């Protein structure tokens, strides 16, 4: 059942009429833009939460169906406000209805009044008909009836010719028919006189074209303008989340960037703050802004102002970098992303990068960014490389370490090698100076340098050079030249830090042999240390041994320390010949020599050394000399052997003593070594007592040094040595007791404990000497 009333149907028809009228207009961008701008001033300051919760993007935006829907929505609102062609028609319909109702009420009159008026009208009509000589009354009578019936005036009855009352109220004059027949005018006059009123049809309202200037305030102070601009841009920012969901994000970014770059000022600060609030989500907006500032600075947009001014671009880039530096986590690579995608890196931006590199928590990201800039921007690589090289001399060890590591990686690129080598050599050459140059740290509040060279300062100048040695062996020559002219403190520091670079060079380097052949004055210790490092864990190769021997025996390198690195490559006889000079070196050096000869140390493996421990000990005892200094050196060397208890064991010492005992003459230091063995190896005493018996058979008293050692050994090993002493001839026994009187009483007490059979085995003269000793006691 249709429940729509005529009134509702008329409203619906009005809406549809207006919608069809405005639909073509919504396809005009200028008109749509004007509508949006007009609606902006009615928006609230802040987006309502209810709108934000229910809003969803219009997927069909711009389609014909969406335009029709929008036209219908606007038509509803326009009709409700009485605007549009549909509203005008609806208003006209209402006016006509009201007029008809009024006329109906006014025309409730008596039939007599009606007849009077009818007669008057009839007379008027007849008069006009006679005057004009037109159609007869009969011919025009039927049309008049028809028109009068249609137009609401009286009509003639087909039977009696009398007029019937009109079927409805008369229409307004503008809507009645006009023609040559004067009856129409008469009927119109009649209706007008009878109703005594005139219906006025309202004129349709004129739609005034929108002009932005009509709603624009022309006079506004700067503070108000600034406030309104900030409010406007913030409203755009607040729509960020929703706008990013649709396809309008690109256009929105372009709109924002154009507003910012055109009006600038506080808007730039507002955009920067907006980006900083969510750096990761808005990094693309930041890059778009950066590129817009760049093209403006290059003069690509404003052709009337071709000057190149990077002030705004620099402020934009530095502001974003500083914000990233302050807010990002140390390991976040967003800082790197912005720099690498920026169209140009300014000097002020490089200052921020250096600050980033000097932060030990962020140094890996900062220096890594510099590396990428060097590789990705060849035209400016020299500037970025110089900044990286300066960090290789930084006072913070972690910064310096990472900078050197990245520089080594870049050194493999041939185009960068000259710049890196030049920088490293310049700093190495400064080590020739008597005093370190005064340098300032990045923050200009700390001086590096001073009156004297210290290790921390020295490392700053040769660290990079040392790191480059394994990559370019030719650099070793310049290092040797600087070393020869440097102070002792600098030389010591260089020697301490040679381990890693020289180990990487290896013994097969041709430059090493060139340096051996042409050693600069003062660089002998440097070359010796290098050879030590190269042969520390692996035996020397034959080529190296031959080269070192030639230099040593030709007296080009007369220092015996030059031979130590290649000792394991020499023949045994050559080693023994060099032993007197080797043992006169410091205790640490002698220990190093023994370690090499015996292949000792955890890094040397289980390979047999060039000398066995017993051979080394026998060789040391064979170095007979009257030089007191040489004797002390031999004694010190033997002592060092005894300290290596894992090498010089009981069996080794027993073999050594047997070899020495068989020598003629017996080495002077033999008894001293025997006595030392009882201290380092107490379980060797029984073997020592056997040695003492053999010494008696060899008439040890004929060698003064050995005899004194014999007596001393008897004193140390008492009472086990008393049976051996009783084997001495009476005279030698008496001499021994004179040399060491402390043995008299213990020896007499020992003899008293003998039974008669044991006493009978002792020579009579010896017993008499002992009894005489007892009487003296």
Coordinates of N, CA and C in Angstrom, one line a residue, residues 188-369:
X188 N -11.4 36.9 -18.1 CA -10.3 37.3 -17.1 C -10.7 38.5 -16.3
X189 N -11.3 39.5 -17.0 CA -11.8 40.7 -16.2 C -12.8 40.3 -15.2
X190 N -13.7 39.4 -15.6 CA -14.7 39.0 -14.7 C -14.2 38.3 -13.5
X191 N -13.3 37.4 -13.7 CA -12.7 36.7 -12.6 C -11.9 37.6 -11.7
X192 N -11.2 38.6 -12.4 CA -10.4 39.5 -11.5 C -11.3 40.4 -10.7
X193 N -12.4 40.9 -11.3 CA -13.3 41.8 -10.5 C -14.0 41.0 -9.4
X194 N -14.3 39.8 -9.8 CA -15.1 39.0 -8.8 C -14.2 38.6 -7.6
X195 N -13.0 38.3 -7.9 CA -12.1 37.8 -6.8 C -11.5 39.0 -6.0
X196 N -11.4 40.2 -6.7 CA -10.9 41.4 -6.1 C -9.4 41.2 -5.7
X197 N -8.7 40.2 -6.2 CA -7.3 40.1 -5.9 C -6.5 39.6 -7.1
X198 N -5.2 39.7 -7.0 CA -4.3 39.2 -8.1 C -3.3 38.3 -7.5
X199 N -3.1 37.2 -8.1 CA -2.0 36.2 -7.6 C -0.7 36.5 -8.3
X200 N 0.3 36.7 -7.4 CA 1.6 37.0 -7.8 C 2.5 35.8 -7.8
X201 N 3.1 35.4 -8.9 CA 4.0 34.3 -8.9 C 5.4 34.7 -8.5
X202 N 6.0 34.1 -7.5 CA 7.3 34.5 -7.0 C 8.4 34.3 -8.1
X203 N 9.3 35.2 -8.2 CA 10.4 35.0 -9.2 C 11.4 34.0 -8.6
X204 N 12.0 33.2 -9.4 CA 13.0 32.2 -8.9 C 14.3 33.0 -8.4
X205 N 14.8 32.4 -7.3 CA 16.1 33.1 -6.7 C 17.2 32.9 -7.7
X206 N 18.0 33.9 -7.8 CA 19.2 33.8 -8.6 C 20.4 33.2 -7.8
X207 N 21.1 32.2 -8.3 CA 22.3 31.6 -7.6 C 23.5 32.5 -7.9
X208 N 24.0 33.0 -6.8 CA 25.2 33.9 -6.9 C 26.5 33.1 -7.0
X209 N 27.3 33.4 -8.0 CA 28.5 32.6 -8.2 C 29.5 32.9 -7.1
X210 N 30.1 31.8 -6.6 CA 31.1 31.9 -5.4 C 32.4 32.6 -5.9
X211 N 32.8 33.5 -5.0 CA 34.1 34.2 -5.2 C 34.8 34.1 -3.9
X212 N 36.1 33.6 -4.0 CA 36.9 33.5 -2.8 C 37.2 34.9 -2.1
X213 N 37.2 35.9 -2.9 CA 37.5 37.2 -2.4 C 36.4 37.7 -1.5
X214 N 35.1 37.2 -1.8 CA 34.0 37.6 -1.0 C 34.1 37.2 0.5
X215 N 34.8 36.1 0.7 CA 34.9 35.6 2.1 C 36.3 35.7 2.7
X216 N 37.1 36.4 2.0 CA 38.5 36.6 2.4 C 38.7 37.9 3.1
X217 N 39.3 37.8 4.3 CA 39.6 39.1 5.1 C 40.8 39.7 4.5
X218 N 40.7 40.9 4.0 CA 41.8 41.5 3.3 C 42.8 42.2 4.3
X219 N 42.3 42.6 5.4 CA 43.2 43.3 6.4 C 43.3 42.5 7.6
X220 N 44.6 42.0 7.8 CA 44.8 41.1 8.9 C 46.3 41.3 9.4
X221 N 46.5 41.4 10.7 CA 47.8 41.6 11.2 C 48.7 40.4 11.1
X222 N 50.0 40.5 11.2 CA 50.9 39.4 11.0 C 50.7 38.3 12.0
X223 N 50.4 38.7 13.3 CA 50.2 37.6 14.3 C 49.0 36.8 14.0
X224 N 47.9 37.4 13.6 CA 46.7 36.6 13.3 C 47.0 35.7 12.1
X225 N 47.6 36.3 11.1 CA 48.0 35.4 9.9 C 48.8 34.2 10.3
X226 N 49.8 34.4 11.1 CA 50.7 33.3 11.6 C 49.9 32.3 12.4
X227 N 49.0 32.8 13.2 CA 48.2 31.9 14.0 C 47.3 31.0 13.2
X228 N 46.6 31.7 12.2 CA 45.7 31.0 11.3 C 46.4 30.0 10.4
X229 N 47.6 30.3 10.0 CA 48.4 29.4 9.2 C 48.8 28.2 10.0
X230 N 49.2 28.4 11.2 CA 49.6 27.3 12.0 C 48.4 26.4 12.3
X231 N 47.3 27.0 12.6 CA 46.1 26.2 12.9 C 45.7 25.4 11.6
X232 N 45.8 26.0 10.5 CA 45.4 25.3 9.2 C 46.3 24.1 9.0
X233 N 47.6 24.3 9.1 CA 48.6 23.3 8.8 C 48.5 22.1 9.8
X234 N 48.1 22.5 11.1 CA 48.0 21.5 12.1 C 46.7 20.6 11.8
X235 N 45.7 21.2 11.3 CA 44.5 20.4 11.0 C 44.8 19.5 9.8
X236 N 45.7 19.9 8.9 CA 46.1 19.0 7.9 C 46.9 17.8 8.5
X237 N 47.8 18.2 9.4 CA 48.6 17.1 10.0 C 47.8 16.1 10.8
X238 N 46.7 16.6 11.5 CA 45.9 15.8 12.3 C 45.1 14.7 11.5
X239 N 45.0 15.0 10.2 CA 44.3 14.0 9.3 C 45.3 13.0 8.8
X240 N 46.5 13.0 9.3 CA 47.5 12.1 8.8 C 47.2 10.7 8.7
X241 N 46.7 10.1 9.8 CA 46.4 8.7 9.9 C 45.4 8.3 8.9
X242 N 44.3 9.0 8.7 CA 43.3 8.6 7.8 C 43.7 8.8 6.4
X243 N 44.5 9.9 6.1 CA 44.8 10.2 4.7 C 45.8 9.1 4.2
X244 N 46.6 8.6 5.0 CA 47.5 7.6 4.6 C 46.9 6.3 4.1
X245 N 45.6 6.1 4.5 CA 45.0 4.8 4.1 C 44.5 4.8 2.7
X246 N 44.2 6.0 2.2 CA 43.6 6.1 0.8 C 44.7 6.3 -0.2
X247 N 44.2 6.7 -1.4 CA 45.2 7.0 -2.5 C 45.6 8.4 -2.5
X248 N 45.1 9.2 -1.6 CA 45.3 10.6 -1.6 C 46.6 11.0 -0.9
X249 N 47.4 10.1 -0.4 CA 48.6 10.4 0.4 C 49.6 11.2 -0.5
X250 N 49.8 10.8 -1.7 CA 50.8 11.6 -2.5 C 50.4 13.0 -2.7
X251 N 49.1 13.2 -3.1 CA 48.6 14.6 -3.3 C 48.7 15.4 -2.0
X252 N 48.4 14.7 -0.9 CA 48.4 15.4 0.4 C 49.8 15.8 0.8
X253 N 50.8 14.9 0.5 CA 52.2 15.3 0.8 C 52.6 16.4 -0.1
X254 N 52.2 16.4 -1.3 CA 52.6 17.5 -2.2 C 52.0 18.8 -1.8
X255 N 50.7 18.8 -1.3 CA 50.1 20.0 -0.8 C 50.8 20.5 0.4
X256 N 51.1 19.6 1.3 CA 51.8 20.1 2.6 C 53.2 20.7 2.2
X257 N 53.9 20.0 1.4 CA 55.3 20.5 1.0 C 55.2 21.9 0.3
X258 N 54.3 22.0 -0.6 CA 54.1 23.3 -1.3 C 53.8 24.4 -0.3
X259 N 52.9 24.1 0.6 CA 52.5 25.2 1.6 C 53.7 25.6 2.4
X260 N 54.5 24.6 2.9 CA 55.6 24.8 3.7 C 56.7 25.6 3.0
X261 N 57.0 25.2 1.8 CA 58.1 25.9 1.1 C 57.7 27.3 0.6
X262 N 56.4 27.5 0.3 CA 56.0 28.8 -0.2 C 55.9 29.8 0.9
X263 N 55.4 29.4 2.1 CA 55.1 30.3 3.2 C 56.2 30.3 4.3
X264 N 56.8 29.1 4.4 CA 58.0 29.0 5.3 C 57.7 29.5 6.7
X265 N 58.8 30.1 7.3 CA 58.6 30.6 8.7 C 58.3 29.6 9.7
X266 N 57.3 29.9 10.5 CA 56.9 29.0 11.6 C 56.3 27.7 11.0
X267 N 55.9 27.7 9.8 CA 55.3 26.4 9.2 C 56.4 25.4 9.1
X268 N 57.6 25.8 8.8 CA 58.7 24.8 8.7 C 59.0 24.2 10.1
X269 N 58.9 25.0 11.1 CA 59.1 24.4 12.4 C 58.0 23.5 12.8
X270 N 56.8 23.8 12.4 CA 55.6 22.9 12.7 C 55.8 21.6 11.9
X271 N 56.2 21.7 10.7 CA 56.4 20.4 9.9 C 57.5 19.6 10.5
X272 N 58.6 20.2 10.9 CA 59.7 19.5 11.5 C 59.2 18.8 12.8
X273 N 58.5 19.5 13.6 CA 58.0 18.9 14.8 C 57.0 17.7 14.5
X274 N 56.2 17.9 13.5 CA 55.3 16.8 13.1 C 56.0 15.6 12.7
X275 N 57.1 15.8 11.9 CA 57.9 14.6 11.5 C 58.6 13.9 12.6
X276 N 59.1 14.7 13.5 CA 59.8 14.2 14.7 C 59.0 13.3 15.6
X277 N 57.7 13.7 15.6 CA 56.8 12.9 16.5 C 56.7 11.4 16.1
X278 N 56.8 11.1 14.9 CA 56.8 9.7 14.4 C 57.8 9.6 13.3
X279 N 59.1 9.6 13.6 CA 60.1 9.6 12.6 C 60.0 8.5 11.5
X280 N 59.8 7.3 12.0 CA 59.9 6.2 11.1 C 58.7 6.2 10.1
X281 N 57.5 6.6 10.6 CA 56.3 6.6 9.7 C 56.3 7.7 8.8
X282 N 57.1 8.8 9.1 CA 57.0 10.0 8.3 C 58.3 10.4 7.6
X283 N 59.2 9.4 7.5 CA 60.5 9.6 6.9 C 60.3 10.0 5.4
X284 N 59.3 9.4 4.7 CA 59.1 9.8 3.3 C 58.6 11.2 3.2
X285 N 57.8 11.7 4.1 CA 57.4 13.1 4.1 C 58.7 14.0 4.3
X286 N 59.6 13.6 5.2 CA 60.8 14.3 5.4 C 61.6 14.4 4.1
X287 N 61.8 13.3 3.4 CA 62.6 13.3 2.2 C 61.9 14.1 1.1
X288 N 60.6 14.1 1.0 CA 59.9 14.9 0.1 C 60.1 16.4 0.3
X289 N 60.1 16.7 1.6 CA 60.4 18.1 2.0 C 61.8 18.5 1.6
X290 N 62.7 17.6 1.9 CA 64.1 17.9 1.6 C 64.4 18.1 0.1
X291 N 63.8 17.2 -0.7 CA 64.0 17.4 -2.1 C 63.3 18.6 -2.7
X292 N 62.2 19.0 -2.1 CA 61.5 20.3 -2.6 C 62.4 21.5 -2.2
X293 N 63.0 21.5 -1.1 CA 63.9 22.6 -0.7 C 65.1 22.6 -1.6
X294 N 65.6 21.4 -2.0 CA 66.7 21.3 -2.9 C 66.4 21.9 -4.3
X295 N 65.3 21.5 -4.9 CA 65.0 22.0 -6.2 C 64.7 23.5 -6.2
X296 N 64.2 24.0 -5.1 CA 64.0 25.4 -5.0 C 65.4 26.1 -4.9
X297 N 66.3 25.5 -4.1 CA 67.7 26.1 -4.0 C 68.4 26.1 -5.3
X298 N 68.1 25.1 -6.2 CA 68.8 24.9 -7.5 C 68.2 25.9 -8.5
X299 N 67.0 26.4 -8.2 CA 66.3 27.3 -9.1 C 65.5 26.6 -10.2
X300 N 65.2 25.3 -9.9 CA 64.5 24.6 -10.9 C 63.0 25.0 -11.0
X301 N 62.5 25.5 -9.9 CA 61.0 25.9 -9.8 C 60.8 27.3 -10.1
X302 N 61.5 28.2 -9.4 CA 61.3 29.6 -9.6 C 62.3 30.2 -10.6
X303 N 61.9 30.2 -11.8 CA 62.8 30.6 -12.9 C 63.2 32.1 -12.8
X304 N 62.3 32.9 -12.1 CA 62.6 34.3 -12.0 C 63.7 34.6 -10.9
X305 N 64.0 33.5 -10.2 CA 65.1 33.7 -9.1 C 66.0 32.5 -9.2
X306 N 67.0 32.6 -10.2 CA 67.8 31.5 -10.5 C 69.0 31.3 -9.5
X307 N 69.2 32.2 -8.5 CA 70.3 32.1 -7.6 C 70.3 30.8 -6.8
X308 N 71.5 30.3 -6.5 CA 71.6 29.1 -5.8 C 71.9 29.4 -4.3
X309 N 70.9 29.2 -3.5 CA 71.0 29.5 -2.0 C 70.5 28.3 -1.3
X310 N 71.4 27.6 -0.6 CA 71.1 26.4 0.2 C 70.8 26.7 1.6
X311 N 70.5 27.9 2.0 CA 70.3 28.2 3.4 C 69.1 27.4 4.0
X312 N 68.0 27.5 3.2 CA 66.8 26.8 3.7 C 67.0 25.3 3.6
X313 N 67.6 24.8 2.6 CA 67.9 23.4 2.4 C 68.8 22.9 3.6
X314 N 69.8 23.6 3.9 CA 70.7 23.3 5.0 C 70.0 23.3 6.3
X315 N 69.2 24.2 6.5 CA 68.4 24.3 7.8 C 67.5 23.1 7.9
X316 N 66.9 22.8 6.8 CA 65.9 21.6 6.8 C 66.7 20.3 7.1
X317 N 67.8 20.1 6.4 CA 68.6 18.8 6.5 C 69.2 18.7 7.9
X318 N 69.8 19.8 8.4 CA 70.4 19.8 9.7 C 69.4 19.6 10.8
X319 N 68.2 20.3 10.7 CA 67.2 20.2 11.7 C 66.7 18.7 11.8
X320 N 66.5 18.1 10.6 CA 66.1 16.7 10.7 C 67.1 15.8 11.2
X321 N 68.4 16.0 10.9 CA 69.5 15.1 11.4 C 69.6 15.3 12.9
X322 N 69.5 16.5 13.3 CA 69.7 16.8 14.8 C 68.5 16.1 15.5
X323 N 67.3 16.2 15.0 CA 66.2 15.5 15.6 C 66.4 14.0 15.7
X324 N 66.9 13.4 14.6 CA 67.2 12.0 14.6 C 68.2 11.6 15.6
X325 N 69.3 12.5 15.6 CA 70.4 12.2 16.6 C 69.9 12.2 18.0
X326 N 68.9 13.1 18.3 CA 68.5 13.3 19.7 C 67.5 12.2 20.1
X327 N 66.7 11.7 19.1 CA 65.6 10.8 19.5 C 65.8 9.3 19.2
X328 N 66.6 9.0 18.2 CA 66.8 7.6 17.8 C 67.6 6.8 18.8
X329 N 67.3 5.5 18.7 CA 68.2 4.6 19.5 C 69.5 4.5 18.8
X330 N 70.6 4.2 19.6 CA 71.9 4.2 19.0 C 72.1 3.3 17.8
X331 N 71.4 2.2 17.7 CA 71.6 1.2 16.6 C 70.6 1.4 15.5
X332 N 69.8 2.5 15.5 CA 68.8 2.7 14.5 C 69.4 3.3 13.3
X333 N 69.1 2.7 12.1 CA 69.8 3.1 10.9 C 69.0 4.2 10.1
X334 N 67.9 4.7 10.7 CA 67.1 5.8 10.0 C 68.0 7.0 9.8
X335 N 68.9 7.3 10.6 CA 69.8 8.4 10.4 C 70.6 8.2 9.1
X336 N 71.1 7.0 8.9 CA 71.8 6.7 7.7 C 70.9 6.8 6.5
X337 N 69.7 6.4 6.6 CA 68.8 6.4 5.4 C 68.5 7.8 5.0
X338 N 68.3 8.7 5.9 CA 68.1 10.1 5.5 C 69.3 10.7 4.8
X339 N 70.5 10.5 5.4 CA 71.7 11.0 4.8 C 72.0 10.5 3.4
X340 N 71.8 9.2 3.2 CA 72.1 8.5 2.0 C 71.1 8.9 0.9
X341 N 69.9 9.2 1.2 CA 68.9 9.6 0.2 C 68.8 11.1 0.0
X342 N 69.5 11.9 0.9 CA 69.5 13.3 0.7 C 70.2 13.7 -0.6
X343 N 69.7 14.7 -1.4 CA 70.3 15.1 -2.6 C 71.7 15.7 -2.5
X344 N 71.9 16.3 -1.3 CA 73.2 17.1 -1.1 C 73.5 17.1 0.4
X345 N 74.8 16.9 0.7 CA 75.3 16.9 2.1 C 76.0 18.2 2.3
X346 N 75.5 19.0 3.1 CA 76.1 20.3 3.4 C 77.2 20.2 4.5
X347 N 78.0 21.3 4.6 CA 79.1 21.3 5.6 C 78.5 21.1 7.0
X348 N 77.4 21.8 7.3 CA 76.8 21.7 8.6 C 76.3 20.3 8.9
X349 N 75.8 19.7 7.9 CA 75.4 18.3 8.0 C 76.5 17.4 8.4
X350 N 77.7 17.6 7.7 CA 78.9 16.8 8.0 C 79.3 17.0 9.5
X351 N 79.1 18.2 10.0 CA 79.5 18.4 11.4 C 78.6 17.5 12.3
X352 N 77.4 17.4 12.0 CA 76.5 16.5 12.8 C 76.9 15.1 12.6
X353 N 77.3 14.7 11.4 CA 77.7 13.3 11.2 C 79.0 13.0 12.0
X354 N 79.9 14.0 12.1 CA 81.1 13.8 12.9 C 80.8 13.7 14.4
X355 N 79.8 14.5 14.8 CA 79.4 14.3 16.2 C 78.7 13.0 16.4
X356 N 78.0 12.5 15.5 CA 77.4 11.2 15.6 C 78.5 10.1 15.7
X357 N 79.6 10.3 14.9 CA 80.7 9.3 14.9 C 81.4 9.3 16.2
X358 N 81.5 10.4 16.9 CA 82.3 10.5 18.1 C 81.5 10.0 19.3
X359 N 80.2 9.7 19.2 CA 79.5 9.1 20.2 C 79.7 7.6 20.2
X360 N 80.4 7.1 21.2 CA 80.8 5.7 21.2 C 79.6 4.7 21.1
X361 N 78.4 5.2 21.5 CA 77.3 4.3 21.3 C 76.8 4.3 19.9
X362 N 77.1 5.3 19.1 CA 76.6 5.4 17.8 C 77.7 5.4 16.7
X363 N 78.9 5.1 17.1 CA 80.0 5.2 16.2 C 79.9 4.3 15.0
X364 N 79.4 3.1 15.2 CA 79.3 2.1 14.1 C 78.4 2.6 13.0
X365 N 77.2 3.2 13.4 CA 76.3 3.8 12.5 C 76.9 5.0 11.8
X366 N 77.5 5.9 12.5 CA 78.1 7.1 12.0 C 79.2 6.8 10.9
X367 N 80.1 6.0 11.3 CA 81.2 5.7 10.4 C 80.8 4.8 9.3
X368 N 79.8 4.0 9.5 CA 79.2 3.2 8.4 C 78.6 4.1 7.4
X369 N 77.9 5.1 7.9 CA 77.3 6.1 7.0 C 78.3 6.9 6.1

